[in-house]
PDB file of C-alpha atoms in Angstrom:
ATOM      1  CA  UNK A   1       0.000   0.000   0.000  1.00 70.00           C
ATOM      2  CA  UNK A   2       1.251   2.522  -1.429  1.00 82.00           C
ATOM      3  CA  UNK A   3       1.634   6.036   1.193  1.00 91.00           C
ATOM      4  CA  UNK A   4       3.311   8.488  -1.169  1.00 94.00           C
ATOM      5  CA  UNK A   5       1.853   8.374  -4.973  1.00 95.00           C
ATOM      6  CA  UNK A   6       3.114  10.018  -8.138  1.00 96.00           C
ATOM      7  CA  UNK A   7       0.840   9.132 -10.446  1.00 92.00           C
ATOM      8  CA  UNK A   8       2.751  10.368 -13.358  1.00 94.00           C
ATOM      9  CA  UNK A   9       5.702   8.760 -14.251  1.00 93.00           C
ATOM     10  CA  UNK A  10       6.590  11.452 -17.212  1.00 96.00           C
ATOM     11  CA  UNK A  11       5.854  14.565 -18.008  1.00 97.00           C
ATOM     12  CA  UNK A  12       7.572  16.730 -20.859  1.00 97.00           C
ATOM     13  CA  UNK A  13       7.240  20.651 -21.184  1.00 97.00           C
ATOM     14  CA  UNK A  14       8.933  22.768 -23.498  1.00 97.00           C
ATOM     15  CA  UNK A  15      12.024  25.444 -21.927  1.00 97.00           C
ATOM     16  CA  UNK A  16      10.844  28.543 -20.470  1.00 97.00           C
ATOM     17  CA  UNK A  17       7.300  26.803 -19.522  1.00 97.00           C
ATOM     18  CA  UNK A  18       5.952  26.068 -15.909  1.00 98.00           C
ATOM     19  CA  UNK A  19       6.971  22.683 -14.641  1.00 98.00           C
ATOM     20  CA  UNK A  20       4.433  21.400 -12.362  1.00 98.00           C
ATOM     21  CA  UNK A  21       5.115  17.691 -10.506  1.00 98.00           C
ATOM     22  CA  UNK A  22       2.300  16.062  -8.601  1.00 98.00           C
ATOM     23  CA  UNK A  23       2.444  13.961  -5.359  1.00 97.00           C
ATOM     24  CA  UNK A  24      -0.241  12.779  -3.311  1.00 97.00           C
ATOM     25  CA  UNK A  25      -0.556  10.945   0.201  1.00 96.00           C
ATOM     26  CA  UNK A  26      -2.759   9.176   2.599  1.00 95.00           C
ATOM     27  CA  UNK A  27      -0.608   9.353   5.484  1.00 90.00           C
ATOM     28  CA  UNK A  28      -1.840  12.442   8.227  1.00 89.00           C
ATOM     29  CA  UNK A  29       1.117  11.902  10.510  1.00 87.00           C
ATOM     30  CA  UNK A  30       4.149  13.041   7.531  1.00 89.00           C
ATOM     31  CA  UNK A  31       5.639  16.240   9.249  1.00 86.00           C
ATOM     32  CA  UNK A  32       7.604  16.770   6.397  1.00 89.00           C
ATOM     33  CA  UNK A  33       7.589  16.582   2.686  1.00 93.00           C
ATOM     34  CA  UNK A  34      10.815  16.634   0.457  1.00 93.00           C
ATOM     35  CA  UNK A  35      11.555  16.633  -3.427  1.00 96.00           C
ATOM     36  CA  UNK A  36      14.454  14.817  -4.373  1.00 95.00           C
ATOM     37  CA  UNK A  37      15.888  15.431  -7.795  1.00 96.00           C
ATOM     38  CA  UNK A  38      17.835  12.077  -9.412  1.00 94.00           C
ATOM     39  CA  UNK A  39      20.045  12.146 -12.750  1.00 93.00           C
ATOM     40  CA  UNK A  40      21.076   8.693 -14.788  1.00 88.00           C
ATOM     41  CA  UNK A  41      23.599   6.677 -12.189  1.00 85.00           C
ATOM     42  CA  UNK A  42      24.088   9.567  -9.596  1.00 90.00           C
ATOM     43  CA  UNK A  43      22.424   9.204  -6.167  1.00 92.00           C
ATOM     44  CA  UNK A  44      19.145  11.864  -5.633  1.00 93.00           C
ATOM     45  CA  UNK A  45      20.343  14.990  -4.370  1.00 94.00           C
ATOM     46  CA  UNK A  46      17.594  17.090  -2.502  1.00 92.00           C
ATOM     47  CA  UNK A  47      15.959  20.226  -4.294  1.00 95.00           C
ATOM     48  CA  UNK A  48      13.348  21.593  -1.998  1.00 94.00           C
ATOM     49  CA  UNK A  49      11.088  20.645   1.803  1.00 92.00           C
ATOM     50  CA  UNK A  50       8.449  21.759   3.382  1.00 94.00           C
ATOM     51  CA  UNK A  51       7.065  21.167   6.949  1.00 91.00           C
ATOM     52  CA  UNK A  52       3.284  20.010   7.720  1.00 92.00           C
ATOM     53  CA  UNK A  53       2.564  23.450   9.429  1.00 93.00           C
ATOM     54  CA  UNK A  54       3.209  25.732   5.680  1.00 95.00           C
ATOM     55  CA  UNK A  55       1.363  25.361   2.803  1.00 96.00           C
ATOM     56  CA  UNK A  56       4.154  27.361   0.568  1.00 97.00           C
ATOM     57  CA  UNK A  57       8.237  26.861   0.592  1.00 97.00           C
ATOM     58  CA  UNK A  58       9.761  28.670  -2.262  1.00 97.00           C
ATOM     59  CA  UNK A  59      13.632  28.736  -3.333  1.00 95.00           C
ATOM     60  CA  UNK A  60      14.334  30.974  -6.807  1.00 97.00           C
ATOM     61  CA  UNK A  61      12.699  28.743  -9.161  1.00 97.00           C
ATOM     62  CA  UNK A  62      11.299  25.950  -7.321  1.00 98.00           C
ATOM     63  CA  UNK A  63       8.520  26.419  -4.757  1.00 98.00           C
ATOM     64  CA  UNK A  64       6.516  23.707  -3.379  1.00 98.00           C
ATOM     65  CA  UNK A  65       2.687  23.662  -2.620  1.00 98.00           C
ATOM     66  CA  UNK A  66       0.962  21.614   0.023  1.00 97.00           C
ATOM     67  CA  UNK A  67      -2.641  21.408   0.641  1.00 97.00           C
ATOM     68  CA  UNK A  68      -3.032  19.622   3.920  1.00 95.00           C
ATOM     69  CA  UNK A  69      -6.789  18.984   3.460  1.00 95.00           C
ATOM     70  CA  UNK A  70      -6.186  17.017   0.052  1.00 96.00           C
ATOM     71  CA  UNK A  71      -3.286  15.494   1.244  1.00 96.00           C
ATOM     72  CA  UNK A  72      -1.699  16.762  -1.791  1.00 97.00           C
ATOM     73  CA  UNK A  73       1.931  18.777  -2.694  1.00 97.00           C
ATOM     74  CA  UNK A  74       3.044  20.253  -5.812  1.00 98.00           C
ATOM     75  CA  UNK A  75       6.433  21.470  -7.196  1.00 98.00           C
ATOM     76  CA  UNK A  76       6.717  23.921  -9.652  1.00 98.00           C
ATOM     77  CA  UNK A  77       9.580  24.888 -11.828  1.00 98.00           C
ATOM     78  CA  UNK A  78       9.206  28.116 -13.460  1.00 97.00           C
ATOM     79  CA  UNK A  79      10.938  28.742 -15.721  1.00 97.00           C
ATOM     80  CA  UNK A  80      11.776  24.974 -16.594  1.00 98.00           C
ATOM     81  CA  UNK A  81      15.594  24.546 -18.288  1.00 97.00           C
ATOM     82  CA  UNK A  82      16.974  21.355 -19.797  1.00 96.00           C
ATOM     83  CA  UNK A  83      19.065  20.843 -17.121  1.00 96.00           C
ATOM     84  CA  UNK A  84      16.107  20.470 -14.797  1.00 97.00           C
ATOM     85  CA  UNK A  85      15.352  17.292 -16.881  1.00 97.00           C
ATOM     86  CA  UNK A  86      15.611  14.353 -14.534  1.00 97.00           C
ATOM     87  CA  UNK A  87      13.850  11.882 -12.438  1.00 96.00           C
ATOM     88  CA  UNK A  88      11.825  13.845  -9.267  1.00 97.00           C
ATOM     89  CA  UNK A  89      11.002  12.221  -5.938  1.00 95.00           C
ATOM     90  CA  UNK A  90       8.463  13.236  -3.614  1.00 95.00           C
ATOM     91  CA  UNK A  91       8.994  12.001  -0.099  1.00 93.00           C
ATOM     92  CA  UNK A  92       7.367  12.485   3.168  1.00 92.00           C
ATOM     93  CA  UNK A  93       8.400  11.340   6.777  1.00 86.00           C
ATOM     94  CA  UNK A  94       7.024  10.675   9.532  1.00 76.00           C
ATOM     95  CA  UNK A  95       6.470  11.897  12.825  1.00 65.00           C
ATOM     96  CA  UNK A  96       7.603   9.826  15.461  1.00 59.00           C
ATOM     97  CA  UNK A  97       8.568   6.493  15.198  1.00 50.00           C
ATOM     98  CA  UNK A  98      11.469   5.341  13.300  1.00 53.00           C
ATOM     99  CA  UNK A  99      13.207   8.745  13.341  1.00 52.00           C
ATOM    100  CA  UNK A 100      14.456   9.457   9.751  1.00 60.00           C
ATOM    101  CA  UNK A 101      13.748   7.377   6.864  1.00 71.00           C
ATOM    102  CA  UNK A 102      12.145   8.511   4.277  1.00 84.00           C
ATOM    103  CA  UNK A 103       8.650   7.374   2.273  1.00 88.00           C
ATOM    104  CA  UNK A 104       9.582   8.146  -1.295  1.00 90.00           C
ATOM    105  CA  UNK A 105       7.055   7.828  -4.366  1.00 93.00           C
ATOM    106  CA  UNK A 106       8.034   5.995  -7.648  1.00 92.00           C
ATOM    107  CA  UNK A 107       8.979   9.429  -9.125  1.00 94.00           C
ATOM    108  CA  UNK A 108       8.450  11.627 -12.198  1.00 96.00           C
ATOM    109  CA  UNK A 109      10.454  11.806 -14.793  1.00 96.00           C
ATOM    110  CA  UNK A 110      10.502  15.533 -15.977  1.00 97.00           C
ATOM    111  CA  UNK A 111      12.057  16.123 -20.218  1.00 97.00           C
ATOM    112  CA  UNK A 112      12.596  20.071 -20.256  1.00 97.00           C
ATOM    113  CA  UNK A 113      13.015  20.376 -24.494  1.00 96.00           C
ATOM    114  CA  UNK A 114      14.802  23.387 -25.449  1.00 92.00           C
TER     115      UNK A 114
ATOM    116  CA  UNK B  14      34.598  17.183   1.558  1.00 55.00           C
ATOM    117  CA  UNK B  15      33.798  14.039   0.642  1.00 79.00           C
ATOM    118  CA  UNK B  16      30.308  13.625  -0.036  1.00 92.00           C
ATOM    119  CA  UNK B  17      29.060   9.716   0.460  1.00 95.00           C
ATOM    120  CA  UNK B  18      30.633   6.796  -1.203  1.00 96.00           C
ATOM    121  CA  UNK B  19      29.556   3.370  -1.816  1.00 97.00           C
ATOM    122  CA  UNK B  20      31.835   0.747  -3.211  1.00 96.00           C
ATOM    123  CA  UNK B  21      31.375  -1.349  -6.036  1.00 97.00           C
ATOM    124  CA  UNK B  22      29.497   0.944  -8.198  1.00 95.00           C
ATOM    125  CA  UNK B  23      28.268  -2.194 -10.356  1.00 96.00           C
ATOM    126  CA  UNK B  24      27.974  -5.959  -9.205  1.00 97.00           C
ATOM    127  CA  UNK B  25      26.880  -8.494 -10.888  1.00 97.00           C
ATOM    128  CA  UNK B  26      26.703 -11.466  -9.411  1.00 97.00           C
ATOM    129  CA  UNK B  27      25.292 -15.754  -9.830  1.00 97.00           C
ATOM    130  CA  UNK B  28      22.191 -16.258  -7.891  1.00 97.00           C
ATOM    131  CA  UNK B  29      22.856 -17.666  -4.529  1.00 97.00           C
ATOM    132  CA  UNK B  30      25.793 -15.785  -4.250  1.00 97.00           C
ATOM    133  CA  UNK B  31      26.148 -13.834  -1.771  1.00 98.00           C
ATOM    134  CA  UNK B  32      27.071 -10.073  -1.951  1.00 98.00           C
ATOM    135  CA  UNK B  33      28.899  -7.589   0.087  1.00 98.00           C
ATOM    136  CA  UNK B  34      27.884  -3.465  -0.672  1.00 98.00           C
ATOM    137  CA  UNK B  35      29.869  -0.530   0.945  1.00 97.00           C
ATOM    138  CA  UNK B  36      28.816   2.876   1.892  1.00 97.00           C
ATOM    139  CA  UNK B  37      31.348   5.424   3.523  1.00 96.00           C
ATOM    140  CA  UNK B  38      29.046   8.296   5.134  1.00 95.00           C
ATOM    141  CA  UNK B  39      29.781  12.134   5.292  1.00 93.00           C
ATOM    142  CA  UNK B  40      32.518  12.751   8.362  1.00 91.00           C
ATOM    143  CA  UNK B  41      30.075  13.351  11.142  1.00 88.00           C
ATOM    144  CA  UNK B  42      27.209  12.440  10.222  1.00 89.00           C
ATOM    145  CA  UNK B  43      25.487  10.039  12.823  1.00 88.00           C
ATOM    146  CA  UNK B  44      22.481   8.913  10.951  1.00 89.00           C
ATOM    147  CA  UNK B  45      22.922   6.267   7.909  1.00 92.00           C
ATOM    148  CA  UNK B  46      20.243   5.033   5.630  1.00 92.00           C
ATOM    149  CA  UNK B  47      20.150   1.678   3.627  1.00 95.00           C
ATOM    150  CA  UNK B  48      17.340   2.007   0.501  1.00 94.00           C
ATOM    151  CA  UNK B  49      17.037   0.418  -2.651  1.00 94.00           C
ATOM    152  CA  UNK B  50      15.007   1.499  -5.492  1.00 92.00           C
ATOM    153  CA  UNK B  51      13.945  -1.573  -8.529  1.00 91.00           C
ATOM    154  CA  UNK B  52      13.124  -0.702 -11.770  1.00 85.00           C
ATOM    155  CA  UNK B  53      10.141   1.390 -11.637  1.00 80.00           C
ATOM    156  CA  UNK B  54       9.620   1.633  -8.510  1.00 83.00           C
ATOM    157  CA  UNK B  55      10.705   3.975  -5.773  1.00 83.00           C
ATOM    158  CA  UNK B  56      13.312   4.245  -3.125  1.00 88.00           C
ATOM    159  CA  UNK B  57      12.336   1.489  -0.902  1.00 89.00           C
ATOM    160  CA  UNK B  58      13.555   2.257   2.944  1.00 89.00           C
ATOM    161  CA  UNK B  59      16.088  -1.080   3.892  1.00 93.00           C
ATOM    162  CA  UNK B  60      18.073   0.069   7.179  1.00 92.00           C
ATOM    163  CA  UNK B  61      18.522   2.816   9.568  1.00 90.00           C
ATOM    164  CA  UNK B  62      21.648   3.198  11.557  1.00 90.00           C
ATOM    165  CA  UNK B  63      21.403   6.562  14.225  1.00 86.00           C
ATOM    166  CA  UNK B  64      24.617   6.647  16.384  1.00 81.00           C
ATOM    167  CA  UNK B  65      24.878   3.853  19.274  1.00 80.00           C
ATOM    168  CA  UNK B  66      21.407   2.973  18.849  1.00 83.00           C
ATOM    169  CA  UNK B  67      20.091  -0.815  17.721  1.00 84.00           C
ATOM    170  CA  UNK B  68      19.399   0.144  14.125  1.00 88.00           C
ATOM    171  CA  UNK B  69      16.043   0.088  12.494  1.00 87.00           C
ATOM    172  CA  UNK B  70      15.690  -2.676  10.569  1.00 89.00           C
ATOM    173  CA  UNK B  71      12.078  -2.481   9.465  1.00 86.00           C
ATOM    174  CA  UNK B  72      12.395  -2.430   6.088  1.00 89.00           C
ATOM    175  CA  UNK B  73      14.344  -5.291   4.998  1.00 93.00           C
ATOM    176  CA  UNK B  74      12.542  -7.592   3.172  1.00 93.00           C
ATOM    177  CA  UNK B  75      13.948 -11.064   4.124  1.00 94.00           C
ATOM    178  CA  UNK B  76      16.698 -12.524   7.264  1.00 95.00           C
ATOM    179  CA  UNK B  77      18.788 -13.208   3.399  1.00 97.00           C
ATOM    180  CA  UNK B  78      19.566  -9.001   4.023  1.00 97.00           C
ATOM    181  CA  UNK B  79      21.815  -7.539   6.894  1.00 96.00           C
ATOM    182  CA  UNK B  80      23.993  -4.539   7.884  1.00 95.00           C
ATOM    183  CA  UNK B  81      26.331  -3.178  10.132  1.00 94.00           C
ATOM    184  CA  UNK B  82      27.987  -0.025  10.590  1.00 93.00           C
ATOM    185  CA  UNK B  83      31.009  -0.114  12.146  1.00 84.00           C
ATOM    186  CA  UNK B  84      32.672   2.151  14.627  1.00 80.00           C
ATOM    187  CA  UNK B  85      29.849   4.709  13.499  1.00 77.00           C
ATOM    188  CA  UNK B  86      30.956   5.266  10.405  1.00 90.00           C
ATOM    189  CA  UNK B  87      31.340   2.714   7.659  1.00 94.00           C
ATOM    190  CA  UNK B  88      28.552   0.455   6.923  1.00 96.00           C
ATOM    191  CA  UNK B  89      28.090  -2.842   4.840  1.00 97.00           C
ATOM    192  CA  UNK B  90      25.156  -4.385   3.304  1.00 97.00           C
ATOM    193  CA  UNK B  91      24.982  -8.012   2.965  1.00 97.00           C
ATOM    194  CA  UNK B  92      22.870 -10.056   0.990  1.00 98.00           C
ATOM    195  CA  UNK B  93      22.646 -14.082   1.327  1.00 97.00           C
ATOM    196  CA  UNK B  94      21.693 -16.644  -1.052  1.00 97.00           C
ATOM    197  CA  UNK B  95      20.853 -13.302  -3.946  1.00 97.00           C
ATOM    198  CA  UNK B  96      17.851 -14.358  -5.349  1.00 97.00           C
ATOM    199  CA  UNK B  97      17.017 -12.470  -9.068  1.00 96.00           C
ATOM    200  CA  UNK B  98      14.343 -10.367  -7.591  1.00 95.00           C
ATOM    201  CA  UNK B  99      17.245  -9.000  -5.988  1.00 97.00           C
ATOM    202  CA  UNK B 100      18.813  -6.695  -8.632  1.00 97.00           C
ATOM    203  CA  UNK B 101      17.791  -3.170  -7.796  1.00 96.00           C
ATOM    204  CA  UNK B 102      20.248  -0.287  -6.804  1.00 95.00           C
ATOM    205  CA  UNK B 103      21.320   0.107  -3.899  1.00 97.00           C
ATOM    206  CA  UNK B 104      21.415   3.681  -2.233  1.00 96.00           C
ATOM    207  CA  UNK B 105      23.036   4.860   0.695  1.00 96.00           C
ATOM    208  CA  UNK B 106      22.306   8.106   2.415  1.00 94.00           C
ATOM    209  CA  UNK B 107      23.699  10.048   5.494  1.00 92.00           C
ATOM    210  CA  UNK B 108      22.510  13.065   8.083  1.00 88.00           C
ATOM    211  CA  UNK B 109      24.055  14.858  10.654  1.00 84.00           C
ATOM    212  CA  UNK B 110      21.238  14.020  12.877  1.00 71.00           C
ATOM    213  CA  UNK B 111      17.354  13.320  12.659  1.00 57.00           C
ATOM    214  CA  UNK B 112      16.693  15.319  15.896  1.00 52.00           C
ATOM    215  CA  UNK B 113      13.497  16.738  15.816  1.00 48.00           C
ATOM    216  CA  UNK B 114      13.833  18.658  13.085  1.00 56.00           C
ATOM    217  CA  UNK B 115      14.430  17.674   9.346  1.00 63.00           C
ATOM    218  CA  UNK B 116      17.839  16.912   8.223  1.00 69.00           C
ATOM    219  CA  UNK B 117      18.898  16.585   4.695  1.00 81.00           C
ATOM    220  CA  UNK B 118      19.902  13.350   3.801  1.00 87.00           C
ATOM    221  CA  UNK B 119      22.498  13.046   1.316  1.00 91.00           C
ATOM    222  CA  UNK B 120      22.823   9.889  -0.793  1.00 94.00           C
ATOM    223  CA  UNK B 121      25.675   8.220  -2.251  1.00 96.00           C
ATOM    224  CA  UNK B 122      25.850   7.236  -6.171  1.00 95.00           C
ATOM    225  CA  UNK B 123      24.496   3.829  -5.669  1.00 96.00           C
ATOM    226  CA  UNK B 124      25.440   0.504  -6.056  1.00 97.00           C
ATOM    227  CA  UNK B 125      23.503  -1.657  -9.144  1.00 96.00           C
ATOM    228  CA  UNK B 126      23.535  -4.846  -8.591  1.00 97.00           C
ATOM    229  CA  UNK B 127      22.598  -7.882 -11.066  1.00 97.00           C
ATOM    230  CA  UNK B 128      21.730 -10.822  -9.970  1.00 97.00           C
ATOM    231  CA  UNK B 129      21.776 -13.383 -13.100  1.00 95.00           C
TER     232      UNK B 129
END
């Protein structure tokens, strides 16, 4: 079962264009939701977080989105380059319990064409 | 600095084999992660290590997987007996600490490992 969902496994949008990934996830007790970004055979590198208590976490062209009551977060890229093609992770952790691990969805793959 | 570094970068290996994967953390960071992500899925949370503390070994899928970390700092994953279903890469990730707050974890290239 399945606690952090991207339901889109690709999405391509042309340079200059908004980039917008979706993530979704039934868990209430996540205190904190991360994108990871992930080229070809490197390890993810973090991009962007936001805690449970915000519903906005922006960083030049990146900002994040949550909506609490949909159990829903968005990142948008804006204005999307080629370099921002790669695979994107949502993950979410959890309050309490096994302090750190991450829940990560399958991921997005973003194409940026120039 | 170093950023983290797992060792081999590719294995391929027989099935019932087993396998040995290496992850050297940041310097100073306490907390050490274990995932591994198969094709098409996700990262999929294997091992925690934070400091002195009996790890957290929740998420590893059969008694054929184990870890250590030794002397808080290097850790090895070991798998018995590989079995195909196996093959995934293998991430490892480090934090300073999980404390109450969020800390970034940073991951290491990976390990991919075949299992034929």
């Amino acid at each position: 079962d399945q606690q952090v969902k991207q339901n889109s496994p690709s999405l391509s949008v042309q340079e200059g264009r908004i980039s917008i990934l979706n993530c979704d996830y039934t868990n209430s007790m996540f205190d904190y939701f991360l994108w990871y970004k992930k080229y070809p055979a490197e390890g993810p590198t973090f991009l962007i977080s936001i805690s449970s208590i915000k519903d906005k976490n922006e960083d030049g062209r990146f900002t994040v989105f949550l909506n609490k009551s949909a159990k829903h977060l968005s990142l948008h890229i804006v204005p999307s380059q080629p370099g921002d093609s790669a695979v994107y992770f949502c993950a979410a952790r959890t309050v309490g319990g096994s302090q750190g691990n991450l829940i990560f969805g399958k991921g997005t793959k973003l194409s940026v064409k120039p | 600095g170093a950023g983290v570094s797992q060792s081999p970068s590719n294995k391929v290996t027989e099935k019932g084999k087993d396998v040995e994967l290496r992850c050297d953390p940041i310097s100073g960071h306490t907390a050490l992660y274990w995932y591994r992500q198969s094709l098409g899925q996700g990262l999929e949370f294997l091992i925690y290590f934070q400091g002195n503390s009996a790890p957290d070994k929740s998420g590893l899928p059969s008694d054929r997987f184990s870890a250590e970390r030794t002397g808080g700092s290097v850790s090895t994953l070991t798998i018995q007996r590989t079995q195909q279903e196996d093959s995934a890469v293998y991430l490892c990730a480090s934090s300073l600490t999980p404390s109450s707050s969020y800390n970034e974890q940073f991951f290491g290239p990976g390990t991919r490992l075949t299992v034929l």
